[in-house]
Structures are given as C-alpha cells and as structure tokens.
Short mmCIF file of C-alpha atoms in Angstrom, two decimals:
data_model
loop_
_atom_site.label_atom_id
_atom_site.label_comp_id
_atom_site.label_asym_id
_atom_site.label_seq_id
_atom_site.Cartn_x
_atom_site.Cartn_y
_atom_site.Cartn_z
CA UNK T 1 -39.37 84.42 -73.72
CA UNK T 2 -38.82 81.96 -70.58
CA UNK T 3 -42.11 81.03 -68.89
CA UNK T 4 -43.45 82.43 -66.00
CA UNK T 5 -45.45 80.67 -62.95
CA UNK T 6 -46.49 83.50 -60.65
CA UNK T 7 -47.27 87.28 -60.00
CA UNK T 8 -49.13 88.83 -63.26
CA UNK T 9 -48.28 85.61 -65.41
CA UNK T 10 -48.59 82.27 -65.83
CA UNK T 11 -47.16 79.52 -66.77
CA UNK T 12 -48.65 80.01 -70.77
CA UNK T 13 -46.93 83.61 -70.78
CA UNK T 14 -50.02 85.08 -70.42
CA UNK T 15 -50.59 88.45 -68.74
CA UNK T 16 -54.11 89.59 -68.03
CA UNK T 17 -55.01 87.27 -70.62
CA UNK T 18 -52.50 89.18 -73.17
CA UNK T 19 -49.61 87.11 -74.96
CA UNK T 20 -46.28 88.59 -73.89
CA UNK T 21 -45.25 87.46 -77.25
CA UNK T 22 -45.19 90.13 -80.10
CA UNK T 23 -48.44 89.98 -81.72
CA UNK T 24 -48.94 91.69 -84.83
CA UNK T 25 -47.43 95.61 -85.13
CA UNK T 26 -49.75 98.51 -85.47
CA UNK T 27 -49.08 101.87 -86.13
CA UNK T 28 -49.16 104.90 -83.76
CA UNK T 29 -52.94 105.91 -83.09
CA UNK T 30 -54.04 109.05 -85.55
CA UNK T 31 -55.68 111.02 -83.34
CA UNK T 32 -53.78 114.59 -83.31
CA UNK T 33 -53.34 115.21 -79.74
CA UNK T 34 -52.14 111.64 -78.46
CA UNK T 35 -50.21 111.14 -75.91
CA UNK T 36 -49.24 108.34 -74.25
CA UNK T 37 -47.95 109.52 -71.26
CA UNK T 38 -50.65 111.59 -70.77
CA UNK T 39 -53.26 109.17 -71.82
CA UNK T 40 -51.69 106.38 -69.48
CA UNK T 41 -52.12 108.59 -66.42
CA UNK T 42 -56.01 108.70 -66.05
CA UNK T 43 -55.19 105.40 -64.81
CA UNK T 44 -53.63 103.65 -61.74
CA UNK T 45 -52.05 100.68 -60.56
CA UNK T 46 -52.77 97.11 -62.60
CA UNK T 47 -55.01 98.84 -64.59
CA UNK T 48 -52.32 101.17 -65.90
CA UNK T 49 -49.58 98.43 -66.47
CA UNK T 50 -52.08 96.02 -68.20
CA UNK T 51 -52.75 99.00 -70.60
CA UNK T 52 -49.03 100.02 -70.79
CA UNK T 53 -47.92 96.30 -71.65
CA UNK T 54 -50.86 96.14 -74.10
CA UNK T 55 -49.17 98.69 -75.77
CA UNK T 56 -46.09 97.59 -75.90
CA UNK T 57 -47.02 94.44 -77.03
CA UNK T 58 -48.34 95.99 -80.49
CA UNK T 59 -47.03 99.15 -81.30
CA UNK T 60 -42.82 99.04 -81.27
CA UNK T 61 -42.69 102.55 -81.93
CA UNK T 62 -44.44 102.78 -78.57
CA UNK T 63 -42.40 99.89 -76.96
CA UNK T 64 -39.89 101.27 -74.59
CA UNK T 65 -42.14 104.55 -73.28
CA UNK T 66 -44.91 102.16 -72.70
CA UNK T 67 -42.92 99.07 -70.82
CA UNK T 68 -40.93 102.48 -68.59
CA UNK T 69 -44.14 103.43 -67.77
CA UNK T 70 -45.53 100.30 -66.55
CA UNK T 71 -41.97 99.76 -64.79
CA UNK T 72 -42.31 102.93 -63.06
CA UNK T 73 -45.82 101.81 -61.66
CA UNK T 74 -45.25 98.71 -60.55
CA UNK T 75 -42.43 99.79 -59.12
CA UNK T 76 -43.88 102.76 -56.62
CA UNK T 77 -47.25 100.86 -56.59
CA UNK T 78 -46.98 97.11 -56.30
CA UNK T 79 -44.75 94.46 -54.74
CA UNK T 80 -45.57 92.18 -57.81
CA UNK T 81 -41.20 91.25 -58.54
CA UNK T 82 -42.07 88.67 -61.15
CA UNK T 83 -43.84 91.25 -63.39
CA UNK T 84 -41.01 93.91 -62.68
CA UNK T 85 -37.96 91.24 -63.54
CA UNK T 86 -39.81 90.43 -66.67
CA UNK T 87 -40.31 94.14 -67.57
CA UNK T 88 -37.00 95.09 -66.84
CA UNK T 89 -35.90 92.54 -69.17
CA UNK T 90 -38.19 93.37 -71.74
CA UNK T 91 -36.74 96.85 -71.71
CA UNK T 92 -33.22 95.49 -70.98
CA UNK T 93 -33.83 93.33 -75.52
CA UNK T 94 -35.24 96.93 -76.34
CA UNK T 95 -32.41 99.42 -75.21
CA UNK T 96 -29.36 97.45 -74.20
CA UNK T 97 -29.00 99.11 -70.93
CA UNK T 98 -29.49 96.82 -68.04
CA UNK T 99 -31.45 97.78 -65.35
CA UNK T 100 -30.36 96.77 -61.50
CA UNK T 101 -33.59 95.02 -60.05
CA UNK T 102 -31.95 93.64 -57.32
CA UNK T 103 -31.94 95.70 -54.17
CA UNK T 104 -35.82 96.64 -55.19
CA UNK T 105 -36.65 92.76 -55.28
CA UNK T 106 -35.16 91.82 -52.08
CA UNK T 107 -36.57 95.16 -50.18
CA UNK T 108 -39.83 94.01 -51.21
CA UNK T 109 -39.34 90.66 -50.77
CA UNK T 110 -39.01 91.44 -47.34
CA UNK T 111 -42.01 94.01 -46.57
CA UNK T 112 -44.40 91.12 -48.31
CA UNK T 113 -42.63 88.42 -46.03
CA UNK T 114 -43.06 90.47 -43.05
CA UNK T 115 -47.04 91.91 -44.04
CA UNK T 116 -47.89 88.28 -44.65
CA UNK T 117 -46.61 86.54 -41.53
CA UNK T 118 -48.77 89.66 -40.10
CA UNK T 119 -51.69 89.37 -41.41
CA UNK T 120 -51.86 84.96 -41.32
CA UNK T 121 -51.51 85.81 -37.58
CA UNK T 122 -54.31 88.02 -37.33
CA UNK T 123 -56.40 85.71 -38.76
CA UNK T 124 -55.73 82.59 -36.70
CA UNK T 125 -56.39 84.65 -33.78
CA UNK T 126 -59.77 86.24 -34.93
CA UNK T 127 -60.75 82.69 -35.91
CA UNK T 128 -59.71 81.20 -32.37
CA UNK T 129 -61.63 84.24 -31.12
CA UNK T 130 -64.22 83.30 -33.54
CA UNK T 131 -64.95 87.24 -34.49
CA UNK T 132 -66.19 87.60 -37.64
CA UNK T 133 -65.37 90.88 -37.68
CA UNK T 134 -61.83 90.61 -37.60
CA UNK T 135 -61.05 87.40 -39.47
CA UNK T 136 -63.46 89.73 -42.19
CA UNK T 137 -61.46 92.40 -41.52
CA UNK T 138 -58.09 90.61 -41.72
CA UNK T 139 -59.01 88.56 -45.07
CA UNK T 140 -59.32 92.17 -46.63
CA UNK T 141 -55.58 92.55 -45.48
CA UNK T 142 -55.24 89.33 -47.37
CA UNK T 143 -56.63 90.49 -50.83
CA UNK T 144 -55.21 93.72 -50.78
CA UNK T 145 -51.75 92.02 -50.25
CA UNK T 146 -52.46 89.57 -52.96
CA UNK T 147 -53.86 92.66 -55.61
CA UNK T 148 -50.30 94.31 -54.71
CA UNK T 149 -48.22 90.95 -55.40
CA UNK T 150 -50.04 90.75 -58.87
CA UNK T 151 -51.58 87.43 -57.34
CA UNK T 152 -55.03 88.22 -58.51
CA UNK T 153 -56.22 84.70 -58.73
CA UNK T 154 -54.95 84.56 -54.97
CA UNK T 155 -56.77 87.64 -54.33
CA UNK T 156 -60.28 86.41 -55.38
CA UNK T 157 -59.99 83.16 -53.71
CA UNK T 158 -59.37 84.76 -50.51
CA UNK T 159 -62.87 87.09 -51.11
CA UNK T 160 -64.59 83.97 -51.76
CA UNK T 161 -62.94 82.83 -48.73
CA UNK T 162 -64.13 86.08 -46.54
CA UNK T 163 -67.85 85.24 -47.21
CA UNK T 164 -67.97 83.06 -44.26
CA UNK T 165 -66.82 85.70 -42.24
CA UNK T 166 -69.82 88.38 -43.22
CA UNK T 167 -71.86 89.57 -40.98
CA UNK T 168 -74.95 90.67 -43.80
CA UNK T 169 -75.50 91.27 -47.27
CA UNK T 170 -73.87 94.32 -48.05
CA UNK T 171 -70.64 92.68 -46.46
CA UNK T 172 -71.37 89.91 -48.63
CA UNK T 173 -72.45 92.17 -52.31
CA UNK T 174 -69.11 94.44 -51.14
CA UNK T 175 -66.71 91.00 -51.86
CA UNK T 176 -68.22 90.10 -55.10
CA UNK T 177 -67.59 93.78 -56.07
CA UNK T 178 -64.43 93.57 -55.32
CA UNK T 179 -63.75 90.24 -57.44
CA UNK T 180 -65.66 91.86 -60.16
CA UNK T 181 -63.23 94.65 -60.15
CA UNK T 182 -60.31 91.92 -59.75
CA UNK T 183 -62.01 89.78 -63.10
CA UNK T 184 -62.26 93.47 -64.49
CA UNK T 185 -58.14 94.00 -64.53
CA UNK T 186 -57.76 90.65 -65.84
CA UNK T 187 -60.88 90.78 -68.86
CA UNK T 188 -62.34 88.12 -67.63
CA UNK T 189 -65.83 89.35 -68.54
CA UNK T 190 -67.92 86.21 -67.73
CA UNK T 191 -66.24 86.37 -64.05
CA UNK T 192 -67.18 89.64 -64.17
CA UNK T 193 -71.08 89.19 -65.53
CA UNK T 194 -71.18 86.06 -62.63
CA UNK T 195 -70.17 88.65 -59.39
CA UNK T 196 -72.24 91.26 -60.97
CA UNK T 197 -74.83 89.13 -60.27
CA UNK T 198 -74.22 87.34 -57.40
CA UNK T 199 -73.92 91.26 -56.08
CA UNK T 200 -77.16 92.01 -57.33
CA UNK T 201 -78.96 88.69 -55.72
CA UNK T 202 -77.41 89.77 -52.12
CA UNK T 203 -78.06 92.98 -52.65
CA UNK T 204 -80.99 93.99 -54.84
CA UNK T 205 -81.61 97.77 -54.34
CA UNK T 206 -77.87 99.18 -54.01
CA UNK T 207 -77.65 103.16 -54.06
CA UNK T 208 -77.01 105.33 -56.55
CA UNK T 209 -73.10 104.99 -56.48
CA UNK T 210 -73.29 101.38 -56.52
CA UNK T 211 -75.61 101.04 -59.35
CA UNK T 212 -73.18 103.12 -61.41
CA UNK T 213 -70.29 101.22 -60.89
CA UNK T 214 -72.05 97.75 -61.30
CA UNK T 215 -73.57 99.55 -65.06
CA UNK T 216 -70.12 100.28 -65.74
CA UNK T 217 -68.73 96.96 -64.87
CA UNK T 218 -71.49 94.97 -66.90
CA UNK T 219 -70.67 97.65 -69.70
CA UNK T 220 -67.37 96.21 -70.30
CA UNK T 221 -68.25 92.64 -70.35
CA UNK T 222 -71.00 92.89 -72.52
CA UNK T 223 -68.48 94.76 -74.80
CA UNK T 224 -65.97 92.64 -73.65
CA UNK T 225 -68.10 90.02 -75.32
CA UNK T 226 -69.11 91.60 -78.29
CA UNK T 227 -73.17 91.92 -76.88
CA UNK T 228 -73.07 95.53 -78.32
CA UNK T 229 -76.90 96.41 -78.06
CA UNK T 230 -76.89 95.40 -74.59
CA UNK T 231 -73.93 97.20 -73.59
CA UNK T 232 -75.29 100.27 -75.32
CA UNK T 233 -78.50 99.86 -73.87
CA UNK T 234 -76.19 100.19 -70.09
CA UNK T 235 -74.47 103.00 -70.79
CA UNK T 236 -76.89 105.85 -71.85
CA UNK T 237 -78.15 105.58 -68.53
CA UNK T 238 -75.31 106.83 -67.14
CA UNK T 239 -74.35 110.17 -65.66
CA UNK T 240 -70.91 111.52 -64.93
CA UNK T 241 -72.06 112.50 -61.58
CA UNK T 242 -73.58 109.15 -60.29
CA UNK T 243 -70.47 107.48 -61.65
CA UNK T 244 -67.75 110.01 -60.43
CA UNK T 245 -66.58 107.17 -57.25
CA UNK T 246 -65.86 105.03 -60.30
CA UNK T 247 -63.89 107.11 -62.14
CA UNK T 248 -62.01 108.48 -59.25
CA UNK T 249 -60.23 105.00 -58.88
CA UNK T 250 -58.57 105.38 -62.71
CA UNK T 251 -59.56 102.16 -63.80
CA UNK T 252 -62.04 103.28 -66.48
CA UNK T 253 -62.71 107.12 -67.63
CA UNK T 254 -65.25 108.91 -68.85
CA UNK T 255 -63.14 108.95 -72.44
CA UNK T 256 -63.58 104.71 -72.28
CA UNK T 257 -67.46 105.33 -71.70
CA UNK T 258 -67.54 107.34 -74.43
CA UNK T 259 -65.73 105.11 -77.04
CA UNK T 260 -67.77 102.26 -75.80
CA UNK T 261 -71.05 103.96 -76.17
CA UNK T 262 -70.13 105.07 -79.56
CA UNK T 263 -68.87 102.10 -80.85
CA UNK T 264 -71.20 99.87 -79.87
CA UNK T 265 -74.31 102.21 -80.58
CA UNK T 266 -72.98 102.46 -83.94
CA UNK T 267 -73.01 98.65 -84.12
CA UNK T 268 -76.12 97.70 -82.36
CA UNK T 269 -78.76 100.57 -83.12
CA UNK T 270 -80.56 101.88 -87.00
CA UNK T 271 -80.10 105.80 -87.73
CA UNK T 272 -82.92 106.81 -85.70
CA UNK T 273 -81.59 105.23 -82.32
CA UNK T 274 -78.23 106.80 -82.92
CA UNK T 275 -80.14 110.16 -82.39
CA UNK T 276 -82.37 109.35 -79.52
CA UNK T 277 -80.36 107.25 -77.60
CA UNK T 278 -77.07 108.73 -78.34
CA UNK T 279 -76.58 112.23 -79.83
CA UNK T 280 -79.92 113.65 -78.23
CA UNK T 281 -78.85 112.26 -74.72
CA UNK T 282 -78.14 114.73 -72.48
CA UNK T 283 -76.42 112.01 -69.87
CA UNK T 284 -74.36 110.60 -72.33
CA UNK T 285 -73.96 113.62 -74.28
CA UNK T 286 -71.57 114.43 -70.70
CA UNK T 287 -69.12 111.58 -71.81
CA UNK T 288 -68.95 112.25 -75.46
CA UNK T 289 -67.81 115.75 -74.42
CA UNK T 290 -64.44 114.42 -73.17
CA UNK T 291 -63.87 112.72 -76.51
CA UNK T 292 -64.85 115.20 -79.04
CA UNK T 293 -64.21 112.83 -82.04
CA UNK T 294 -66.81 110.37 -80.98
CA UNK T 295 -69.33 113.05 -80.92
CA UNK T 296 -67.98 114.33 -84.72
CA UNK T 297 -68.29 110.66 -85.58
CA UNK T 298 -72.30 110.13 -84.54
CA UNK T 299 -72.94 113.24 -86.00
CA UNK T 300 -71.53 112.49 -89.25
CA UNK T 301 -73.12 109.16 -89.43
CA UNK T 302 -76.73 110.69 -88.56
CA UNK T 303 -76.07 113.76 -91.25
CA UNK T 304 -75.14 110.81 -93.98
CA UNK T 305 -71.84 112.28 -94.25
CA UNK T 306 -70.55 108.76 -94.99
CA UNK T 307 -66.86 109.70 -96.29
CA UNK T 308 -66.17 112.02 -93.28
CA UNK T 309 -67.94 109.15 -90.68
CA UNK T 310 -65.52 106.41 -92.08
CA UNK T 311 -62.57 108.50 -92.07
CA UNK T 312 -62.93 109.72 -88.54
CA UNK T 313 -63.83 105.82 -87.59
CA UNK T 314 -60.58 104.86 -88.95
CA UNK T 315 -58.75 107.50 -86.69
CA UNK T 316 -60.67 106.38 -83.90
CA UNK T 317 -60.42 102.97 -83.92
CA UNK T 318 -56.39 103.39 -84.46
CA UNK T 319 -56.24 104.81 -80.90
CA UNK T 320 -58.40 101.67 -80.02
CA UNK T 321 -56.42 99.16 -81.20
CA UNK T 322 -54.22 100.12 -77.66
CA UNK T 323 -57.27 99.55 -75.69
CA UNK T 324 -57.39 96.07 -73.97
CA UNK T 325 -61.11 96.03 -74.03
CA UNK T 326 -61.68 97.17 -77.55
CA UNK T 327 -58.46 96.13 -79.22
CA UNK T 328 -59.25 92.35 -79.78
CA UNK T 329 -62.79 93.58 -81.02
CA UNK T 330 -61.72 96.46 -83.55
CA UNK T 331 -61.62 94.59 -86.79
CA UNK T 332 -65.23 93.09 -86.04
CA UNK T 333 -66.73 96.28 -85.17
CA UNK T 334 -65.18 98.48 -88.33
CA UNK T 335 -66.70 95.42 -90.53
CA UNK T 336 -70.11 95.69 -88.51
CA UNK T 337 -70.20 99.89 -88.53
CA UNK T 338 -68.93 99.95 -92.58
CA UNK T 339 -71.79 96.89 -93.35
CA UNK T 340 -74.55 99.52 -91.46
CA UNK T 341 -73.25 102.65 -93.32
CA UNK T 342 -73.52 100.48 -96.70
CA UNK T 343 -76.93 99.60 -96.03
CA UNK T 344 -78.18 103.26 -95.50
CA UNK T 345 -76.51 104.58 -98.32
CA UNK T 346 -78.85 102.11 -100.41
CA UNK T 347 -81.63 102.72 -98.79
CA UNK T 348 -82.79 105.90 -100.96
CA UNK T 349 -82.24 104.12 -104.01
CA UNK T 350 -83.69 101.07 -106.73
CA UNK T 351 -79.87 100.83 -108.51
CA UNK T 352 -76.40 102.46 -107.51
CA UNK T 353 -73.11 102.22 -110.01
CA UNK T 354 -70.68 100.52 -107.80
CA UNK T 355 -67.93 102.65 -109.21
CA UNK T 356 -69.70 105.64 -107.44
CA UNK T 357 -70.07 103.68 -104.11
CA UNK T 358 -66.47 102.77 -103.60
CA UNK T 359 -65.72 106.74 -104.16
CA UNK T 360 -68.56 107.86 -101.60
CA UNK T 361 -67.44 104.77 -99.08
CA UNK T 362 -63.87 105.07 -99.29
CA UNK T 363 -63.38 101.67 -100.33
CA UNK T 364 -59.91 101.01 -102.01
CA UNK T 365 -61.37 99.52 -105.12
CA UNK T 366 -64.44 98.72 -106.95
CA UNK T 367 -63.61 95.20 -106.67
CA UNK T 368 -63.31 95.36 -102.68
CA UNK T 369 -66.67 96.92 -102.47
CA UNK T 370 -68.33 94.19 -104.86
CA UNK T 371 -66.61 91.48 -101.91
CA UNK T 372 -68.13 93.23 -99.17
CA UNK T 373 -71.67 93.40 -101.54
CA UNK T 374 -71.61 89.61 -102.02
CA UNK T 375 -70.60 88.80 -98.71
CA UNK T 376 -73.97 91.09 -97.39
CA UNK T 377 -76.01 89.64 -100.00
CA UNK T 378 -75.41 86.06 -99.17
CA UNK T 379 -75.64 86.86 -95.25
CA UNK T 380 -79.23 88.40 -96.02
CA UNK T 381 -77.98 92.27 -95.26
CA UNK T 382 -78.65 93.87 -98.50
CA UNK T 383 -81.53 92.30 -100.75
CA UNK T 384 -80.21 92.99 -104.41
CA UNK T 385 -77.91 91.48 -107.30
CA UNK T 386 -75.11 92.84 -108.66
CA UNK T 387 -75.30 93.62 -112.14
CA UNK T 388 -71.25 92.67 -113.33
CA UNK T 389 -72.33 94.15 -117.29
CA UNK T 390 -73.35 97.84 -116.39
CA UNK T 391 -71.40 98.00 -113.11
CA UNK T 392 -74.44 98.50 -111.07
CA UNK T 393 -76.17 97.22 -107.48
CA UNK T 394 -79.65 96.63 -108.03
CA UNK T 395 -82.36 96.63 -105.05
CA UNK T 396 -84.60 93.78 -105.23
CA UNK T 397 -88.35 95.57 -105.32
CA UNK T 398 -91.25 94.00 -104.03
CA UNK T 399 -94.68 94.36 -106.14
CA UNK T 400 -97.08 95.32 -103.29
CA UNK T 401 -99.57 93.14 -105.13
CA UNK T 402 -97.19 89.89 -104.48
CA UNK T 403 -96.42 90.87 -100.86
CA UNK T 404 -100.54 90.92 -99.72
CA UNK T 405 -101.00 87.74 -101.53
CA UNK T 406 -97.84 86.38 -99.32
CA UNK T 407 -99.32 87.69 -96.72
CA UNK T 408 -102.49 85.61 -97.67
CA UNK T 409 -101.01 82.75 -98.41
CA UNK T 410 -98.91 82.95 -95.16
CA UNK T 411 -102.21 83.75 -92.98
CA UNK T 412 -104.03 80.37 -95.11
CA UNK T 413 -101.53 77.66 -94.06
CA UNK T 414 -101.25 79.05 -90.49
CA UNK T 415 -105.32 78.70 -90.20
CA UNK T 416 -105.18 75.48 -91.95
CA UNK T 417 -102.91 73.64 -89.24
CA UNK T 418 -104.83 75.50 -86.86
CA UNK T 419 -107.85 73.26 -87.96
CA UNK T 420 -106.32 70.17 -88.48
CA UNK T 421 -105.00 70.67 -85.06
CA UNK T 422 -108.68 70.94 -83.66
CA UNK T 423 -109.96 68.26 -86.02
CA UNK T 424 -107.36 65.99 -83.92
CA UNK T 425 -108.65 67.15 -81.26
CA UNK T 426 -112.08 66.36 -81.70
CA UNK T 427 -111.65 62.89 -82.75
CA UNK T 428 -109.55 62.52 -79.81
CA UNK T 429 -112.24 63.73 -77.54
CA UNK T 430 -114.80 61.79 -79.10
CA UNK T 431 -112.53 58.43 -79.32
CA UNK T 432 -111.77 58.96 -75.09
CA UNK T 433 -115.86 59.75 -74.56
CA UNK T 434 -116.81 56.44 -76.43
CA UNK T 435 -114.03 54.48 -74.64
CA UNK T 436 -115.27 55.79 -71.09
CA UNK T 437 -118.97 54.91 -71.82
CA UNK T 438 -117.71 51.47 -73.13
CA UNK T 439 -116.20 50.63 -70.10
CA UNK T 440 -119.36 52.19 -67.86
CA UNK T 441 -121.22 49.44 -70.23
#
C-alpha cells in the first residue's frame, strides 16, 4: 500500500494507531446474533470508521461490508478525502469495481477551503479585538473543522491553543475533555490518562455527568493499558443513567462497559469479588443486561461451572477480537482468565490426575495443560509438582508445625536487626556525648 501523509494516516500507514496492512485473519465472531451492520451503528463518526477499518483489517470474510460501511460514514459525515481515496481503493483490490471519488473530493475540497478561510478570519479579528470570547469561540470552529478533516493531531493542537483564550476553569477542564475524547478515537490512552487529569486539576468537583464521562474515559485507558483491577475498580461505579450524555454521542455503549467490566473483573479480582463487585451490583448489573453473555459468563465462573465459563469466554472474546480497545489485549486476557480458573479448580484439592483436568478445562491435550502447569509453577501461581509417573498435580502442603516456626524464625531475625540497629545507635550517641565534653575540656 502507498504511504500516506495526512487526514486519518500517516506517513507509517498507520490509522488510529492500526496498520492498514493485513494483520493476521480471524474468523467471524461466534456470538449467535451478530451483526455487523447492526453492531457498527451504536456508533458515529471516527469512532465508527476506526471500528469498521479494524474490522476489515482482520476478518476478510468481513472485509468489503466493513470498509462500505466506513465509506458510507465518512462520506455523509466527514470531509477527511485522504481516508475516503484510500478506502475506496481498498474496496476498489476487494471487488474490482471502481468507485468515482472525484466529484465528492473536489465538492469537499471546496466547503473545507471556504470554512477555513472563514474561520482564520474570525480569529484574527477577535484577536485584534482582543475578545477572548470569540477567538475561544472561533478556535472551537477550528477543532471541529480539523475532527471533520480526520486531522486529529491538528485538532488537539488547536485546543491546546484555545487555553489562552479561556475565560475560567470550566472553559479550560471543557478543552482537555475534548482532547481526551480526540486521544480516545485515536487509543492513545496515556494522552488520554494526561487530559483526564489535567481536567480534574482545573476542575476538581465536576457534576454528575462529567464525572461519568471522565470514569468512562479513564476506563478505557486503564484497559487500554492492560491495568485491569483499576479499570474494574472505575466501572462498577457506574450507572446507565449518570452516563446516558456519554453514550448518546456513540462513541462507547453500554455493551463496551459491559465487556470491559467483565473482562477485566475476571482478570483482576478472586471468586469472591466477582460476586460483590460484579454479579451482586445492581449499577453494573444495568450494563451486563445489554450483553447477556457476559452476565452467563460471571455466573458460570462464580457457580465453578468451569467447562461452560471457558466455552462462553471463547465466544466472547471472538466478537472481541473486532474491538479496537480489546482486540490487541485478547490473547493476554484469555491466558490471565484460563490461569485464574486453573487455580480455583485446585483449590479443593491435595492431588488432581491431569488427564481429568484437561477434560474439565477444555484443554486440547494433556500435554498442553502440563505447559500451562509448568509455566504457573515456575511464575509462583500454583505451588505443586507434577508427578510425570502417575499422571498427577500434586499441591505442595504446609505442616502447620513448620509454618509457626517460620513465622518464629521470621519474627527472630527482624528483632535481631532491630537491636543491632539500636546498639549502633547507642555507641553513636555515646561516641558524639564524649566528643562534645572533650572539646568543652
């Protein structure tokens, strides 16, 4: 593919921070009633074509619907022509039918021309004027005009550049929301975790709506980079209702709270949390509801209904493998949620036969399950051995008579530095005393 220097890509390829070059192909997501069509729509604008050309980028069964779709959008809702050209020819290698760009390029070609010689004017005038208001005001103009050219870089520089122009804090928090939102389209989570909190230091006590959004928007970078426990720990605070504003601008759902919750709970948090914090949460019990599976999924895992958990995680993560936020993170968290459910199927017992374990887990083999065993017994997961003559795992048990005399022994050398340490002390006390009476002398 030719390189691209402007609108959605640069001059690597990139787009959003996703390689326009095929990446490895994945299959279809499991899930009965998928869609994509209908799964693309809870979404608008660069938020829906980053997800579309995600897709397309992995699944070729899903290649031309996807790359249409995301045509179509940027089509009615952008002026971005770099991103629609490359697109178009995209589609153009897929189906052999070329597509006439042309008269669409140089229409918009000229409304951008003619909104930007606009709005450069305003703002030299508001700044001869020197009104804040309006050179605010106009640089708003500015970054919507960039958002709508795919410039997003271009777009955050000129909120940075509008903070000169605020008249107060809110004005001020109100920018950095806005390039969070920008760094959000892109994943670029640490931009996003910075403006979070530059937002928060302007503006310390936002409302209700606000503090939803900003919850939301730290939820994805911290899953964004793989801090699972904290981004769990963000999101079962949430209500539907205090984060309705953010949903309403279909650039995250209820259905992505509820697959981030999930995931990451199930990463992050023993057997016990997953029931307070999760299933017995009446706030986040509202998201799980629009994604039924997720709530099958924590239920099996709590019930130790380990076969039917893993098979419904494998279903699950298949339709997240098309999610830009979870799709670079899927084979980490199946290895992290498989290493917990192998730990609390041990947990009841001294010895299990292997053979038996691979059945219950749905590992392929015994010999795959006895890789994952040694890899958790060398990373200090699991403590037990592996027992290669009778086939079975056996628990290390600890003699409660050796553990109090660790304990003793443990509690003996921390008292004995503690003494030499005053012993040191003391001499050095009494060394500075006789010095000081020396020199009195």
């Amino acid at each position: 593919m030719s390189s691209i220097n402007s609108g959605m890509f640069t001059a690597t390829g990139q787009h959003f921070g996703i390689s326009l070059t095929r990446t490895a192909s994945i299959p279809e997501p499991s899930l009965l009633e998928f869609n994509l069509r209908s799964y693309l729509s809870e979404y608008t604008g660069y938020a829906k074509i980053r997800r579309a050309i995600y897709v397309g980028e992995r699944c070729p069964t899903l290649s031309i619907e996807s790359y249409s779709i995301a045509l179509e959008e940027l089509e009615n809702k952008t002026y971005d022509t770099t991103t629609y050209k490359h697109i178009a020819r995209l589609l153009e290698q897929l189906t052999g039918e070329r597509r006439d760009t042309e008269e669409w390029e140089r229409r918009v070609s000229k409304e951008v021309k003619e909104q930007d010689t606009e709005i450069r004017g305003k703002l030299e005038r508001a700044k001869k004027q020197v009104s804040k208001k309006d050179t605010l005001q106009a640089q708003w103009e500015l970054v919507r005009l960039q958002q709508q050219r795919g410039l997003m870089d271009e777009a955050v520089r000129a909120l940075q550049d509008g903070r000169t122009s605020c008249g107060g804090m809110p004005e001020q928090a109100e920018l950095y929301v806005e390039a969070a939102r920008v760094s959000q389209v892109m994943g670029r989570w640490l931009q996003v975790a910075t403006y979070i909190q530059r937002t928060e230091a302007v503006l310390p006590d936002p409302d209700a709506t606000a503090r939803a959004e900003l919850a939301v928007l730290r939820a994805q970078a911290d899953f964004g980079d793989c801090k699972w426990s904290v981004a769990v720990n963000g999101l079962r605070e949430l209500s539907i209702d205090t984060a309705s504003i953010v949903f309403a601008r279909k650039t995250v759902t209820p259905r992505d709270i509820a697959l981030y919750g999930t995931l990451a709970g199930l990463a992050a948090l023993d057997r016990d949390q997953v029931k307070q914090q999760l299933l017995d949460n009446v706030q986040f019990g509202q998201f799980l509801d629009r994604m039924p599976e997720c709530q099958a999924l924590l239920q099996s895992y709590y019930d130790s209904k380990y076969d039917d958990a893993l098979n419904m995680l494998t279903r699950i993560l298949s339709f997240c493998h098309l999610d830009p936020v979870i799709g670079p993170h899927v084979t980490t968290l199946k290895q992290r949620i498989r290493d917990n459910i192998v730990v609390l199927y041990i947990q009841p017992f001294v010895s299990v036969r292997m053979s038996s374990m691979a059945t219950a887990l749905c590992f392929g083999s015994t010999g795959q399950l006895e890789d994952t065993l040694v890899r958790m017994i060398d990373s200090g997961l699991i403590h037990a051995r592996i027992d290669g003559t009778t086939g079975f795992l056996i628990k290390h048990t600890v003699n409660a008579r050796d553990a109090a005399l660790s304990r003793v022994e443990t509690m003996h050398r921390a008292f004995a530095q503690q003494a030499e340490l005053m012993t040191a002390r003391i001499q050095y006390l009494e060394e500075e005393s006789a010095r000081k009476r020396g020199a009195r002398a």
